[in-house]
Amino acid sequence: MKVAVVGKGGREHAIAWKLKNDGCDVFAIPGNPGIAQVAECIDIPMKAVAEWCRDRAIELLVIGPEAPLCEGLADEVRGQGIPVFGPGQDGAQLEGSKSFSKIFFQEIGLATAPFFVCHSSAEVAEALKELGDEVVVKADGLAAGKGVVVCSNHEQATEAAAAMFGGEYGPAGKIVVVEKRIRGREVSVLAITDGKSVSLLPSAEDHKAIFDGDEGPNTGGMGTVSPGWVQADFEQRVRRDFFEPTIAGLNARGIDYRGVLYAGFMIDADGKPWILEYNCRFGDPETQVILPRLTGHLGELLLAAAKGQLLDDTIAVSPRASVCVVLASGGYPESSTHDVLIEGVSEAEAEGAVIFHAGTKLEDGLRTAGGRVLGVMAMGDTVFDARTMAYESAAKISFEGKQLRTDIGARGANL
Ligand code: GLY
């Protein structure tokens, strides 16, 4: 099968790696130096992708990041008759517009925090009167993983909203959603859908804060473990109470959603799940631990979803655990040093890990080119074994300013 993958991060490296392991002929647009080891990398503008796929007789296009999905790339390529894994612009609004998704959750009866959609600071002040002290302020549009501020008092919320209206996140902050803060433990559940059926992927848990013990500012994700801490009955519960009503709600609105529904839940002290958000794509770095555990053919699974032919809910999963430790640049997440020489990748691979490239480039050796640089993924019979190997491998890689958390997969419930 000839498959093209759009994107250049660790998530896309994991997708391309799994497709290649399953025997696919893989192309990446534009890819990165790690992806280039398993795929042919093509550097073309997004507007040329549809025609390129048609000319190269691509049988499946997988779109990794949210931005091209929100800009309608899937619709354009489907217009050429090519199967695409990833929702159209209408479905991608679930991630691209927080107000769209919150109103949708409310309309279809999902458990979600009370909220207000605000267009001015005066509307925010009115919302705060209703929502209590602890709120979350969100920029409506895409803000590169930023644009969500958890506030413990009204002063912080007023300030956060004012910064959004003032242009801190560009057009993404023209509308602001203010919602009541739900306290609890977060968990992500990713599902594959063909617009009719839903197949849940194995659970994974991300570690968003930059420092051990969940201290410091949030990042795109400093490491993941699969399985996550949720139990099997939790997955059945969220399927029934969230994913199935979501598909019915999308269908009722004429949205044929083929791709990943990545749900972020908060589990409160009573064990009740509340939906915080949907993302319209695979998680990063969740993908780096989920895909290595799939024992079936990824290309066939994604093609079935793209064609509206997902057969049943059985995605074959290895009982082994996986852990991915992210190595980040100095200064991340506020800033990041670039062009720094990276050494020891082959030695780390020799320890048994798979190294997924996120922000790297080849320029007089392998060098850093982003905040999150590499993901070191290892598998084991237990989470403990997987994390031991991941950390032994990560220790072999060096670059100036290297940052990593030392507690990925150590939170318990898995060991
Ligand atoms: N790991 C968080 C995300 O993909 O949004």
GROMACS .gro file of C-alpha atoms and ligand atoms in nm:
model
  420
    1MET     CA    1   0.000   0.000   0.000
    2LYS     CA    2   0.131   0.347  -0.091
    3VAL     CA    3   0.070   0.577   0.205
    4ALA     CA    4   0.164   0.944   0.247
    5VAL     CA    5   0.185   1.108   0.589
    6VAL     CA    6   0.160   1.487   0.635
    7GLY     CA    7   0.372   1.628   0.919
    8LYS     CA    8   0.723   1.652   1.057
    9GLY     CA    9   0.710   1.565   1.426
   10GLY     CA   10   0.748   1.268   1.658
   11ARG     CA   11   0.385   1.168   1.605
   12GLU     CA   12   0.436   1.147   1.229
   13HIS     CA   13   0.763   0.956   1.277
   14ALA     CA   14   0.574   0.696   1.485
   15ILE     CA   15   0.300   0.669   1.220
   16ALA     CA   16   0.551   0.633   0.935
   17TRP     CA   17   0.760   0.380   1.137
   18LYS     CA   18   0.459   0.158   1.207
   19LEU     CA   19   0.336   0.177   0.846
   20LYS     CA   20   0.683   0.081   0.722
   21ASN     CA   21   0.704  -0.209   0.972
   22ASP     CA   22   0.370  -0.330   0.836
   23GLY     CA   23   0.511  -0.337   0.482
   24CYS     CA   24   0.371  -0.011   0.340
   25ASP     CA   25   0.549   0.208   0.090
   26VAL     CA   26   0.566   0.532   0.290
   27PHE     CA   27   0.605   0.897   0.185
   28ALA     CA   28   0.620   1.194   0.423
   29ILE     CA   29   0.534   1.557   0.354
   30PRO     CA   30   0.771   1.708   0.459
   31GLY     CA   31   0.907   1.458   0.717
   32ASN     CA   32   1.228   1.497   0.920
   33PRO     CA   33   1.567   1.319   0.938
   34GLY     CA   34   1.425   1.032   1.146
   35ILE     CA   35   1.126   0.985   0.919
   36ALA     CA   36   1.365   0.982   0.622
   37GLN     CA   37   1.495   0.645   0.750
   38VAL     CA   38   1.154   0.483   0.692
   39ALA     CA   39   0.993   0.701   0.423
   40GLU     CA   40   1.068   0.910   0.118
   41CYS     CA   41   1.043   1.274   0.230
   42ILE     CA   42   0.881   1.522  -0.008
   43ASP     CA   43   0.905   1.897   0.044
   44ILE     CA   44   0.603   2.055  -0.127
   45PRO     CA   45   0.358   2.325  -0.015
   46MET     CA   46   0.025   2.212   0.134
   47LYS     CA   47  -0.161   2.348  -0.168
   48ALA     CA   48   0.028   2.102  -0.391
   49VAL     CA   49  -0.050   1.791  -0.181
   50ALA     CA   50  -0.376   1.688  -0.350
   51GLU     CA   51  -0.227   1.695  -0.700
   52TRP     CA   52   0.092   1.523  -0.585
   53CYS     CA   53  -0.109   1.240  -0.423
   54ARG     CA   54  -0.307   1.193  -0.744
   55ASP     CA   55   0.007   1.195  -0.965
   56ARG     CA   56   0.189   0.946  -0.738
   57ALA     CA   57  -0.118   0.717  -0.711
   58ILE     CA   58  -0.119   0.744  -0.331
   59GLU     CA   59  -0.371   0.496  -0.185
   60LEU     CA   60  -0.408   0.662   0.155
   61LEU     CA   61  -0.319   1.004   0.295
   62VAL     CA   62  -0.278   1.036   0.673
   63ILE     CA   63  -0.281   1.395   0.802
   64GLY     CA   64  -0.091   1.428   1.131
   65PRO     CA   65  -0.126   1.785   1.267
   66GLU     CA   66  -0.444   1.982   1.341
   67ALA     CA   67  -0.362   2.296   1.138
   68PRO     CA   68  -0.391   2.142   0.787
   69LEU     CA   69  -0.704   1.954   0.900
   70CYS     CA   70  -0.864   2.280   1.017
   71GLU     CA   71  -0.762   2.442   0.688
   72GLY     CA   72  -0.947   2.178   0.487
   73LEU     CA   73  -0.663   1.966   0.342
   74ALA     CA   74  -0.862   1.644   0.389
   75ASP     CA   75  -1.154   1.784   0.186
   76GLU     CA   76  -0.923   1.892  -0.093
   77VAL     CA   77  -0.751   1.553  -0.123
   78ARG     CA   78  -1.080   1.360  -0.094
   79GLY     CA   79  -1.197   1.578  -0.383
   80GLN     CA   80  -0.934   1.395  -0.595
   81GLY     CA   81  -1.092   1.061  -0.502
   82ILE     CA   82  -0.808   0.966  -0.266
   83PRO     CA   83  -0.896   0.809   0.073
   84VAL     CA   84  -0.787   1.035   0.359
   85PHE     CA   85  -0.749   0.953   0.727
   86GLY     CA   86  -0.842   1.279   0.901
   87PRO     CA   87  -1.164   1.477   0.929
   88GLY     CA   88  -1.275   1.747   0.689
   89GLN     CA   89  -1.282   2.113   0.789
   90ASP     CA   90  -1.632   2.073   0.936
   91GLY     CA   91  -1.528   1.790   1.174
   92ALA     CA   92  -1.193   1.951   1.258
   93GLN     CA   93  -1.386   2.240   1.419
   94LEU     CA   94  -1.410   2.013   1.723
   95GLU     CA   95  -1.048   2.114   1.787
   96GLY     CA   96  -1.032   2.436   1.583
   97SER     CA   97  -1.309   2.614   1.774
   98LYS     CA   98  -1.355   2.569   2.149
   99SER     CA   99  -1.692   2.748   2.136
  100PHE     CA  100  -1.816   2.515   1.860
  101SER     CA  101  -1.714   2.208   2.059
  102LYS     CA  102  -1.852   2.325   2.395
  103ILE     CA  103  -2.189   2.415   2.240
  104PHE     CA  104  -2.188   2.079   2.060
  105PHE     CA  105  -2.115   1.893   2.389
  106GLN     CA  106  -2.402   2.075   2.555
  107GLU     CA  107  -2.645   2.010   2.269
  108ILE     CA  108  -2.576   1.636   2.263
  109GLY     CA  109  -2.580   1.600   2.641
  110LEU     CA  110  -2.215   1.514   2.719
  111ALA     CA  111  -2.095   1.578   3.075
  112THR     CA  112  -1.890   1.896   3.039
  113ALA     CA  113  -1.814   2.188   3.270
  114PRO     CA  114  -2.060   2.483   3.269
  115PHE     CA  115  -1.927   2.757   3.038
  116PHE     CA  116  -1.983   3.089   2.866
  117VAL     CA  117  -1.871   3.202   2.521
  118CYS     CA  118  -1.748   3.561   2.555
  119HIS     CA  119  -1.676   3.831   2.296
  120SER     CA  120  -1.563   4.108   2.534
  121SER     CA  121  -1.417   4.166   2.881
  122ALA     CA  122  -1.762   4.279   2.998
  123GLU     CA  123  -1.905   3.939   2.900
  124VAL     CA  124  -1.618   3.768   3.085
  125ALA     CA  125  -1.702   3.968   3.400
  126GLU     CA  126  -2.066   3.849   3.378
  127ALA     CA  127  -1.952   3.487   3.323
  128LEU     CA  128  -1.726   3.497   3.628
  129LYS     CA  129  -2.021   3.595   3.850
  130GLU     CA  130  -2.188   3.266   3.756
  131LEU     CA  131  -1.894   3.025   3.754
  132GLY     CA  132  -1.730   3.057   4.098
  133ASP     CA  133  -1.365   3.134   4.175
  134GLU     CA  134  -1.183   2.859   3.987
  135VAL     CA  135  -1.224   2.878   3.609
  136VAL     CA  136  -1.040   2.787   3.291
  137VAL     CA  137  -1.004   3.055   3.023
  138LYS     CA  138  -0.958   2.930   2.667
  139ALA     CA  139  -0.883   3.108   2.340
  140ASP     CA  140  -1.141   2.985   2.089
  141GLY     CA  141  -0.904   2.900   1.802
  142LEU     CA  142  -0.583   2.703   1.753
  143ALA     CA  143  -0.299   2.841   1.965
  144ALA     CA  144  -0.021   2.584   1.916
  145GLY     CA  145  -0.096   2.400   2.241
  146LYS     CA  146  -0.109   2.727   2.438
  147GLY     CA  147  -0.422   2.941   2.487
  148VAL     CA  148  -0.562   2.753   2.791
  149VAL     CA  149  -0.517   2.924   3.128
  150VAL     CA  150  -0.622   2.755   3.453
  151CYS     CA  151  -0.716   3.028   3.702
  152SER     CA  152  -0.767   3.012   4.077
  153ASN     CA  153  -0.931   3.355   4.110
  154HIS     CA  154  -1.119   3.616   3.909
  155GLU     CA  155  -0.821   3.848   3.884
  156GLN     CA  156  -0.618   3.584   3.698
  157ALA     CA  157  -0.914   3.502   3.474
  158THR     CA  158  -0.977   3.867   3.387
  159GLU     CA  159  -0.609   3.913   3.306
  160ALA     CA  160  -0.593   3.596   3.092
  161ALA     CA  161  -0.904   3.693   2.894
  162ALA     CA  162  -0.775   4.049   2.844
  163ALA     CA  163  -0.447   3.911   2.703
  164MET     CA  164  -0.645   3.691   2.461
  165PHE     CA  165  -0.869   3.976   2.346
  166GLY     CA  166  -0.554   4.191   2.323
  167GLY     CA  167  -0.404   3.961   2.059
  168GLU     CA  168  -0.159   3.742   2.254
  169TYR     CA  169  -0.274   3.440   2.051
  170GLY     CA  170  -0.361   3.631   1.734
  171PRO     CA  171  -0.705   3.568   1.580
  172ALA     CA  172  -0.746   3.256   1.802
  173GLY     CA  173  -0.826   3.487   2.096
  174LYS     CA  174  -1.100   3.697   1.937
  175ILE     CA  175  -1.355   3.476   2.113
  176VAL     CA  176  -1.288   3.340   2.463
  177VAL     CA  177  -1.452   3.047   2.639
  178VAL     CA  178  -1.468   3.066   3.019
  179GLU     CA  179  -1.561   2.744   3.196
  180LYS     CA  180  -1.583   2.620   3.553
  181ARG     CA  181  -1.270   2.432   3.659
  182ILE     CA  182  -1.329   2.063   3.730
  183ARG     CA  183  -1.066   1.918   3.962
  184GLY     CA  184  -0.944   1.561   3.926
  185ARG     CA  185  -0.704   1.347   3.723
  186GLU     CA  186  -0.676   1.389   3.345
  187VAL     CA  187  -0.680   1.103   3.101
  188SER     CA  188  -0.675   1.086   2.722
  189VAL     CA  189  -0.868   0.829   2.521
  190LEU     CA  190  -0.815   0.809   2.145
  191ALA     CA  191  -1.063   0.644   1.911
  192ILE     CA  192  -1.056   0.567   1.541
  193THR     CA  193  -1.381   0.631   1.358
  194ASP     CA  194  -1.511   0.597   1.004
  195GLY     CA  195  -1.802   0.828   1.078
  196LYS     CA  196  -2.027   0.540   1.187
  197SER     CA  197  -1.831   0.299   1.410
  198VAL     CA  198  -1.578   0.372   1.682
  199SER     CA  199  -1.273   0.161   1.774
  200LEU     CA  200  -1.087   0.259   2.089
  201LEU     CA  201  -0.707   0.259   2.086
  202PRO     CA  202  -0.513   0.137   2.390
  203SER     CA  203  -0.502   0.396   2.667
  204ALA     CA  204  -0.204   0.622   2.723
  205GLU     CA  205  -0.112   0.883   2.979
  206ASP     CA  206   0.076   1.202   2.894
  207HIS     CA  207   0.296   1.406   3.131
  208LYS     CA  208   0.238   1.766   3.029
  209ALA     CA  209   0.438   1.971   3.281
  210ILE     CA  210   0.805   2.035   3.210
  211PHE     CA  211   0.939   1.916   3.547
  212ASP     CA  212   0.912   1.600   3.758
  213GLY     CA  213   0.610   1.575   3.985
  214ASP     CA  214   0.400   1.777   3.737
  215GLU     CA  215   0.575   2.099   3.835
  216GLY     CA  216   0.636   2.398   3.609
  217PRO     CA  217   0.463   2.522   3.296
  218ASN     CA  218   0.278   2.296   3.055
  219THR     CA  219   0.444   2.168   2.740
  220GLY     CA  220   0.320   1.973   2.437
  221GLY     CA  221   0.396   1.657   2.641
  222MET     CA  222   0.720   1.539   2.803
  223GLY     CA  223   0.650   1.169   2.792
  224THR     CA  224   0.387   0.899   2.779
  225VAL     CA  225   0.308   0.554   2.907
  226SER     CA  226   0.071   0.291   2.770
  227PRO     CA  227  -0.139   0.143   2.917
  228GLY     CA  228  -0.259   0.452   3.103
  229TRP     CA  229  -0.416   0.423   3.445
  230VAL     CA  230  -0.775   0.368   3.332
  231GLN     CA  231  -0.948   0.030   3.360
  232ALA     CA  232  -1.124  -0.156   3.078
  233ASP     CA  233  -1.471  -0.072   3.211
  234PHE     CA  234  -1.381   0.298   3.193
  235GLU     CA  235  -1.321   0.260   2.820
  236GLN     CA  236  -1.663   0.097   2.773
  237ARG     CA  237  -1.822   0.374   2.978
  238VAL     CA  238  -1.673   0.659   2.775
  239ARG     CA  239  -1.759   0.477   2.452
  240ARG     CA  240  -2.125   0.462   2.556
  241ASP     CA  241  -2.150   0.804   2.724
  242PHE     CA  242  -1.924   1.012   2.499
  243PHE     CA  243  -1.798   0.862   2.173
  244GLU     CA  244  -2.123   0.707   2.049
  245PRO     CA  245  -2.333   1.020   2.119
  246THR     CA  246  -2.059   1.225   1.950
  247ILE     CA  247  -2.082   1.023   1.629
  248ALA     CA  248  -2.462   1.045   1.635
  249GLY     CA  249  -2.439   1.421   1.697
  250LEU     CA  250  -2.192   1.471   1.413
  251ASN     CA  251  -2.410   1.266   1.178
  252ALA     CA  252  -2.717   1.469   1.276
  253ARG     CA  253  -2.524   1.780   1.169
  254GLY     CA  254  -2.423   1.624   0.837
  255ILE     CA  255  -2.057   1.579   0.942
  256ASP     CA  256  -1.894   1.259   0.811
  257TYR     CA  257  -1.594   1.236   1.049
  258ARG     CA  258  -1.320   0.989   0.944
  259GLY     CA  259  -1.009   1.000   1.159
  260VAL     CA  260  -0.909   1.018   1.525
  261LEU     CA  261  -1.134   1.149   1.799
  262TYR     CA  262  -0.890   1.224   2.079
  263ALA     CA  263  -1.083   1.299   2.397
  264GLY     CA  264  -0.937   1.472   2.699
  265PHE     CA  265  -1.127   1.375   3.015
  266MET     CA  266  -1.108   1.493   3.374
  267ILE     CA  267  -1.208   1.226   3.625
  268ASP     CA  268  -1.348   1.390   3.937
  269ALA     CA  269  -1.321   1.267   4.297
  270ASP     CA  270  -1.636   1.052   4.251
  271GLY     CA  271  -1.489   0.881   3.945
  272LYS     CA  272  -1.715   1.067   3.705
  273PRO     CA  273  -1.560   1.157   3.366
  274TRP     CA  274  -1.610   1.509   3.227
  275ILE     CA  275  -1.505   1.592   2.874
  276LEU     CA  276  -1.260   1.882   2.853
  277GLU     CA  277  -1.197   1.877   2.478
  278TYR     CA  278  -1.172   1.678   2.160
  279ASN     CA  279  -0.864   1.694   1.938
  280CYS     CA  280  -0.910   1.600   1.573
  281ARG     CA  281  -0.577   1.410   1.536
  282PHE     CA  282  -0.346   1.163   1.709
  283GLY     CA  283  -0.181   1.285   2.031
  284ASP     CA  284   0.187   1.368   2.043
  285PRO     CA  285   0.363   1.192   2.223
  286GLU     CA  286   0.070   0.950   2.289
  287THR     CA  287   0.108   0.807   1.936
  288GLN     CA  288   0.468   0.711   2.011
  289VAL     CA  289   0.348   0.462   2.279
  290ILE     CA  290   0.012   0.358   2.132
  291LEU     CA  291   0.119   0.250   1.784
  292PRO     CA  292   0.406   0.021   1.894
  293ARG     CA  293   0.145  -0.180   2.092
  294LEU     CA  294  -0.081  -0.240   1.788
  295THR     CA  295  -0.019  -0.586   1.650
  296GLY     CA  296  -0.241  -0.549   1.342
  297HIS     CA  297  -0.174  -0.364   1.015
  298LEU     CA  298  -0.203   0.013   1.075
  299GLY     CA  299  -0.242   0.101   0.707
  300GLU     CA  300  -0.538  -0.135   0.667
  301LEU     CA  301  -0.702   0.002   0.983
  302LEU     CA  302  -0.665   0.365   0.875
  303LEU     CA  303  -0.770   0.286   0.517
  304ALA     CA  304  -1.085   0.113   0.641
  305ALA     CA  305  -1.170   0.424   0.846
  306ALA     CA  306  -1.093   0.652   0.552
  307LYS     CA  307  -1.324   0.448   0.327
  308GLY     CA  308  -1.610   0.428   0.581
  309GLN     CA  309  -1.552   0.053   0.622
  310LEU     CA  310  -1.434   0.010   0.982
  311LEU     CA  311  -1.561  -0.336   1.059
  312ASP     CA  312  -1.568  -0.385   1.432
  313ASP     CA  313  -1.421  -0.273   1.759
  314THR     CA  314  -1.133  -0.516   1.777
  315ILE     CA  315  -0.799  -0.346   1.742
  316ALA     CA  316  -0.540  -0.611   1.831
  317VAL     CA  317  -0.313  -0.487   2.110
  318SER     CA  318   0.003  -0.635   2.260
  319PRO     CA  319  -0.011  -0.692   2.636
  320ARG     CA  320   0.338  -0.539   2.661
  321ALA     CA  321   0.380  -0.187   2.796
  322SER     CA  322   0.550   0.107   2.631
  323VAL     CA  323   0.709   0.425   2.763
  324CYS     CA  324   0.829   0.729   2.566
  325VAL     CA  325   1.064   0.982   2.728
  326VAL     CA  326   1.088   1.315   2.548
  327LEU     CA  327   1.425   1.491   2.526
  328ALA     CA  328   1.368   1.864   2.497
  329SER     CA  329   1.591   2.161   2.414
  330GLY     CA  330   1.727   2.402   2.669
  331GLY     CA  331   1.478   2.678   2.750
  332TYR     CA  332   1.171   2.475   2.644
  333PRO     CA  333   0.879   2.547   2.673
  334GLU     CA  334   0.929   2.925   2.694
  335SER     CA  335   1.192   2.924   2.418
  336SER     CA  336   1.432   2.670   2.272
  337THR     CA  337   1.792   2.661   2.165
  338HIS     CA  338   1.844   2.542   1.806
  339ASP     CA  339   2.131   2.404   1.595
  340VAL     CA  340   2.287   2.213   1.885
  341LEU     CA  341   2.478   1.895   1.791
  342ILE     CA  342   2.307   1.570   1.903
  343GLU     CA  343   2.524   1.267   1.983
  344GLY     CA  344   2.458   0.908   2.086
  345VAL     CA  345   2.142   0.819   1.892
  346SER     CA  346   2.290   0.493   1.754
  347GLU     CA  347   2.414   0.396   2.101
  348ALA     CA  348   2.064   0.458   2.240
  349GLU     CA  349   1.911   0.239   1.968
  350ALA     CA  350   2.164  -0.034   2.053
  351GLU     CA  351   2.017  -0.037   2.408
  352GLY     CA  352   1.686  -0.149   2.253
  353ALA     CA  353   1.487   0.175   2.226
  354VAL     CA  354   1.324   0.325   1.918
  355ILE     CA  355   1.418   0.691   1.873
  356PHE     CA  356   1.142   0.905   1.724
  357HIS     CA  357   1.259   1.239   1.585
  358ALA     CA  358   1.053   1.550   1.661
  359GLY     CA  359   1.267   1.864   1.623
  360THR     CA  360   1.584   1.761   1.442
  361LYS     CA  361   1.767   1.854   1.124
  362LEU     CA  362   2.072   1.729   0.937
  363GLU     CA  363   2.322   2.011   0.902
  364ASP     CA  364   2.681   1.917   0.963
  365GLY     CA  365   2.559   1.627   1.178
  366LEU     CA  366   2.226   1.576   1.353
  367ARG     CA  367   2.117   1.897   1.526
  368THR     CA  368   1.828   2.028   1.732
  369ALA     CA  369   1.554   2.217   1.547
  370GLY     CA  370   1.271   2.262   1.794
  371GLY     CA  371   1.150   2.246   2.154
  372ARG     CA  372   1.085   1.874   2.169
  373VAL     CA  373   1.380   1.708   1.996
  374LEU     CA  374   1.356   1.328   2.031
  375GLY     CA  375   1.122   1.070   2.185
  376VAL     CA  376   1.295   0.763   2.330
  377MET     CA  377   1.043   0.475   2.324
  378ALA     CA  378   1.096   0.132   2.476
  379MET     CA  379   0.870  -0.166   2.536
  380GLY     CA  380   0.874  -0.419   2.818
  381ASP     CA  381   0.667  -0.687   2.987
  382THR     CA  382   0.579  -0.430   3.253
  383VAL     CA  383   0.580  -0.051   3.264
  384PHE     CA  384   0.875  -0.079   3.500
  385ASP     CA  385   1.078  -0.276   3.240
  386ALA     CA  386   0.978  -0.040   2.960
  387ARG     CA  387   1.073   0.271   3.154
  388THR     CA  388   1.403   0.121   3.270
  389MET     CA  389   1.505   0.056   2.910
  390ALA     CA  390   1.377   0.396   2.790
  391TYR     CA  391   1.583   0.578   3.055
  392GLU     CA  392   1.896   0.367   2.995
  393SER     CA  393   1.870   0.452   2.625
  394ALA     CA  394   1.792   0.820   2.686
  395ALA     CA  395   2.109   0.846   2.896
  396LYS     CA  396   2.318   0.760   2.588
  397ILE     CA  397   2.195   1.068   2.399
  398SER     CA  398   2.358   1.400   2.468
  399PHE     CA  399   2.314   1.757   2.349
  400GLU     CA  400   2.378   2.082   2.528
  401GLY     CA  401   2.078   2.196   2.733
  402LYS     CA  402   1.903   1.853   2.711
  403GLN     CA  403   1.599   1.840   2.940
  404LEU     CA  404   1.398   1.532   3.037
  405ARG     CA  405   1.162   1.430   3.314
  406THR     CA  406   1.280   1.137   3.525
  407ASP     CA  407   0.933   1.021   3.633
  408ILE     CA  408   0.761   0.921   3.310
  409GLY     CA  409   0.548   0.613   3.383
  410ALA     CA  410   0.628   0.627   3.755
  411ARG     CA  411   0.293   0.761   3.875
  412GLY     CA  412   0.167   0.423   3.982
  413ALA     CA  413  -0.126   0.198   3.898
  414ASN     CA  414   0.087   0.054   3.617
  415LEU     CA  415   0.398  -0.081   3.781
  416GLY     N1  416  -0.006   1.532   2.405
  416GLY     C1  417  -0.098   1.637   2.392
  416GLY     C2  418  -0.149   1.660   2.257
  416GLY     O1  419  -0.118   1.589   2.164
  416GLY     O2  420  -0.227   1.753   2.240
   0.00000   0.00000   0.00000
